[in-house]
mmCIF file of C-alpha atoms in Angstrom:
data_model
loop_
_atom_site.group_PDB
_atom_site.id
_atom_site.type_symbol
_atom_site.label_atom_id
_atom_site.label_comp_id
_atom_site.label_asym_id
_atom_site.label_seq_id
_atom_site.Cartn_x
_atom_site.Cartn_y
_atom_site.Cartn_z
ATOM 1 C CA LEU A 1448 7.720 -23.904 -25.226
ATOM 2 C CA PHE A 1449 8.916 -20.537 -23.485
ATOM 3 C CA GLY A 1450 11.702 -18.999 -25.772
ATOM 4 C CA ARG A 1451 12.090 -15.157 -25.700
ATOM 5 C CA GLU A 1452 10.057 -15.024 -28.735
ATOM 6 C CA GLY A 1453 6.682 -16.326 -27.086
ATOM 7 C CA ARG A 1454 7.349 -15.401 -24.046
ATOM 8 C CA ALA A 1455 4.872 -12.419 -24.094
ATOM 9 C CA ASP A 1456 2.059 -14.370 -25.814
ATOM 10 C CA THR A 1457 2.834 -17.145 -23.187
ATOM 11 C CA TYR A 1458 2.138 -14.643 -20.389
ATOM 12 C CA ARG A 1459 -0.992 -13.287 -21.877
ATOM 13 C CA ARG A 1460 -2.115 -16.676 -22.474
ATOM 14 C CA LEU A 1461 -2.015 -17.611 -18.856
ATOM 15 C CA ALA A 1462 -3.713 -14.872 -17.767
ATOM 16 C CA GLU A 1463 -6.453 -15.313 -19.887
ATOM 17 C CA ALA A 1464 -6.879 -18.847 -19.232
ATOM 18 C CA ALA A 1465 -6.890 -17.593 -15.257
ATOM 19 C CA GLY A 1466 -9.275 -15.148 -15.783
ATOM 20 C CA VAL A 1467 -6.808 -12.369 -14.587
ATOM 21 C CA PRO A 1468 -7.301 -9.251 -16.998
ATOM 22 C CA VAL A 1469 -3.798 -8.310 -17.082
ATOM 23 C CA VAL A 1470 -1.563 -7.743 -19.816
ATOM 24 C CA GLY A 1471 2.018 -9.794 -20.136
ATOM 25 C CA ARG A 1472 4.232 -7.346 -18.415
ATOM 26 C CA ALA A 1473 1.767 -7.285 -15.032
ATOM 27 C CA THR A 1474 1.299 -11.109 -15.229
ATOM 28 C CA TRP A 1475 5.366 -11.377 -15.218
ATOM 29 C CA LEU A 1476 5.164 -9.289 -12.160
ATOM 30 C CA MET A 1477 2.774 -11.093 -10.343
ATOM 31 C CA TYR A 1478 4.211 -14.471 -10.515
ATOM 32 C CA ARG A 1479 7.231 -12.574 -9.000
ATOM 33 C CA LEU A 1480 5.546 -10.934 -6.424
ATOM 34 C CA ALA A 1481 4.069 -14.198 -5.142
ATOM 35 C CA ASP A 1482 7.023 -15.707 -4.642
ATOM 36 C CA THR A 1483 8.947 -12.486 -2.816
ATOM 37 C CA ALA A 1484 6.505 -10.310 -1.125
ATOM 38 C CA PRO A 1485 6.173 -8.561 1.119
ATOM 39 C CA ILE A 1486 9.357 -6.776 -0.502
ATOM 40 C CA ALA A 1487 10.856 -3.025 -0.965
ATOM 41 C CA ALA A 1488 10.429 -1.722 -4.365
ATOM 42 C CA PRO A 1489 14.099 -1.150 -4.612
ATOM 43 C CA ALA A 1490 14.752 -4.030 -3.389
ATOM 44 C CA LEU A 1491 12.375 -6.048 -6.037
ATOM 45 C CA ALA A 1492 14.052 -3.835 -8.663
ATOM 46 C CA GLU A 1493 17.276 -4.985 -8.053
ATOM 47 C CA GLN A 1494 16.547 -8.559 -8.076
ATOM 48 C CA LEU A 1495 14.682 -8.476 -11.320
ATOM 49 C CA SER A 1496 17.327 -6.727 -12.748
ATOM 50 C CA ILE A 1497 15.226 -3.655 -13.899
ATOM 51 C CA PRO A 1498 15.438 -0.006 -13.101
ATOM 52 C CA LEU A 1499 13.051 1.430 -10.108
ATOM 53 C CA PRO A 1500 11.050 3.753 -12.822
ATOM 54 C CA ASP A 1501 10.411 0.976 -15.032
ATOM 55 C CA LEU A 1502 9.175 -1.476 -12.467
ATOM 56 C CA THR A 1503 6.694 1.151 -11.079
ATOM 57 C CA ALA A 1504 5.625 1.416 -14.661
ATOM 58 C CA ARG A 1505 4.921 -2.569 -14.520
ATOM 59 C CA LEU A 1506 3.215 -2.244 -11.115
ATOM 60 C CA ALA A 1507 0.743 0.630 -12.274
ATOM 61 C CA GLU A 1508 -1.511 -2.018 -13.648
ATOM 62 C CA PRO A 1509 -1.828 -4.629 -11.046
ATOM 63 C CA GLN A 1510 -2.181 -2.068 -8.562
ATOM 64 C CA SER A 1511 -4.962 -0.444 -10.221
ATOM 65 C CA ALA A 1512 -6.559 -3.632 -10.455
ATOM 66 C CA HIS A 1513 -6.011 -4.236 -6.739
ATOM 67 C CA TYR A 1514 -3.787 -6.980 -7.054
ATOM 68 C CA VAL A 1515 -0.730 -5.088 -5.485
ATOM 69 C CA THR A 1516 -0.426 -2.730 -2.645
ATOM 70 C CA PRO A 1517 2.163 -1.226 -0.163
ATOM 71 C CA ALA A 1518 1.885 -3.564 2.670
ATOM 72 C CA ALA A 1519 3.100 -0.767 5.322
ATOM 73 C CA PRO A 1520 1.605 2.939 5.666
ATOM 74 C CA ASP A 1521 4.995 4.588 4.925
ATOM 75 C CA ASP A 1522 4.533 2.252 1.095
ATOM 76 C CA THR A 1523 8.144 0.796 1.974
ATOM 77 C CA LEU A 1524 6.641 -2.894 1.116
ATOM 78 C CA LEU A 1525 4.987 -4.161 -1.711
ATOM 79 C CA THR A 1526 2.596 -7.336 -1.264
ATOM 80 C CA LEU A 1527 -0.282 -8.833 -2.929
ATOM 81 C CA THR A 1528 -3.766 -7.988 -1.594
ATOM 82 C CA GLU A 1529 -6.276 -10.870 -0.853
ATOM 83 C CA ALA A 1530 -7.094 -10.370 -4.783
ATOM 84 C CA GLY A 1531 -3.755 -10.599 -5.675
ATOM 85 C CA GLN A 1532 -3.434 -13.528 -4.014
ATOM 86 C CA GLN A 1533 -6.302 -14.940 -5.162
ATOM 87 C CA ALA A 1534 -5.251 -14.035 -8.696
ATOM 88 C CA ALA A 1535 -1.644 -15.474 -7.893
ATOM 89 C CA ALA A 1536 -3.551 -18.803 -7.329
ATOM 90 C CA GLN A 1537 -5.112 -18.642 -10.752
ATOM 91 C CA LEU A 1538 -2.085 -18.007 -12.507
ATOM 92 C CA ASP A 1539 -0.572 -20.915 -10.830
ATOM 93 C CA ALA A 1540 -3.614 -23.181 -11.512
ATOM 94 C CA ALA A 1541 -3.630 -22.163 -15.364
ATOM 95 C CA ARG A 1542 0.257 -23.172 -15.663
ATOM 96 C CA GLU A 1543 -0.426 -26.372 -14.097
ATOM 97 C CA ALA A 1544 -3.428 -26.935 -16.525
ATOM 98 C CA GLY A 1545 -1.284 -25.773 -19.635
ATOM 99 C CA ILE A 1546 1.566 -28.858 -18.666
ATOM 100 C CA ASP A 1547 -1.816 -31.126 -18.354
ATOM 101 C CA ARG A 1548 -2.258 -29.981 -21.700
ATOM 102 C CA LEU A 1549 1.161 -30.266 -22.859
ATOM 103 C CA ALA A 1550 1.452 -33.975 -21.436
ATOM 104 C CA SER A 1551 -1.913 -35.185 -22.437
ATOM 105 C CA GLU A 1552 -0.254 -37.655 -24.839
ATOM 106 C CA TRP A 1553 1.216 -39.628 -22.021
ATOM 107 C CA GLU A 1554 -0.090 -41.148 -18.902
ATOM 108 C CA GLN A 1555 0.568 -39.111 -15.985
ATOM 109 C CA ASP A 1556 -0.500 -41.589 -13.507
ATOM 110 C CA ARG A 1557 2.686 -43.960 -14.684
ATOM 111 C CA VAL A 1558 5.291 -41.292 -14.019
ATOM 112 C CA PRO A 1559 4.254 -39.257 -11.007
ATOM 113 C CA GLU A 1560 7.565 -37.935 -10.565
ATOM 114 C CA LEU A 1561 8.047 -36.544 -14.352
ATOM 115 C CA ARG A 1562 4.668 -34.569 -13.699
ATOM 116 C CA GLU A 1563 5.766 -33.104 -10.452
ATOM 117 C CA LEU A 1564 9.134 -32.311 -11.996
ATOM 118 C CA LEU A 1565 7.447 -30.480 -14.988
ATOM 119 C CA GLY A 1566 5.654 -28.549 -12.211
ATOM 120 C CA ARG A 1567 8.814 -27.529 -10.378
ATOM 121 C CA ILE A 1568 10.429 -26.448 -14.019
ATOM 122 C CA THR A 1569 7.852 -24.374 -15.116
ATOM 123 C CA ARG A 1570 7.368 -23.109 -11.856
ATOM 124 C CA THR A 1571 11.120 -21.712 -11.907
ATOM 125 C CA LEU A 1572 10.551 -20.609 -15.588
ATOM 126 C CA VAL A 1573 7.944 -18.228 -14.935
ATOM 127 C CA ALA A 1574 9.184 -17.401 -11.437
ATOM 128 C CA THR A 1575 12.893 -16.313 -12.571
ATOM 129 C CA ASP A 1576 12.572 -15.085 -16.396
ATOM 130 C CA ILE A 1577 14.264 -11.885 -16.472
ATOM 131 C CA ALA A 1578 12.779 -8.772 -17.963
ATOM 132 C CA ALA A 1579 13.711 -8.016 -21.457
ATOM 133 C CA ALA A 1580 13.031 -5.299 -23.664
ATOM 134 C CA HIS A 1581 10.736 -7.842 -26.044
ATOM 135 C CA ASP A 1582 8.370 -8.801 -23.676
ATOM 136 C CA GLY A 1583 5.468 -7.473 -25.562
ATOM 137 C CA ALA A 1584 4.977 -4.092 -24.174
ATOM 138 C CA PRO A 1585 5.718 -1.331 -26.885
ATOM 139 C CA GLN A 1586 8.915 -0.072 -26.352
ATOM 140 C CA PRO A 1587 10.135 3.842 -26.720
ATOM 141 C CA VAL A 1588 12.218 5.078 -29.639
ATOM 142 C CA THR A 1589 15.380 6.340 -29.157
ATOM 143 C CA PRO A 1590 16.456 9.152 -31.195
#
């Protein structure tokens, strides 16, 4: 369900379902910021195993959407704005609704522990999915 080849599409669909107007890369980053903010940009880049310039590029969209802003006046920490926290909550709700759709064939009330386990699994998947060259963004051509 969450293989590399479908990752960009999964994040795009989550953003659409949540009504959060960002692309897959920004959705991926919003999930990580929701779990780690406030955090210094270099620390976040290291945690995500991506170069700081790549993180800076990925931050441009959520920052222009007013979802992410530095938490301190000296611009050392990143945090979600109030709008960003609302967007993150909407993304979580969309993820939960997606689980419900996937599990529509079984009676959730009969196995509430399974529903909780699926919730934890999908939270972990979206929170720990590593950055990859194939996340839906155009890649620069190397001569």
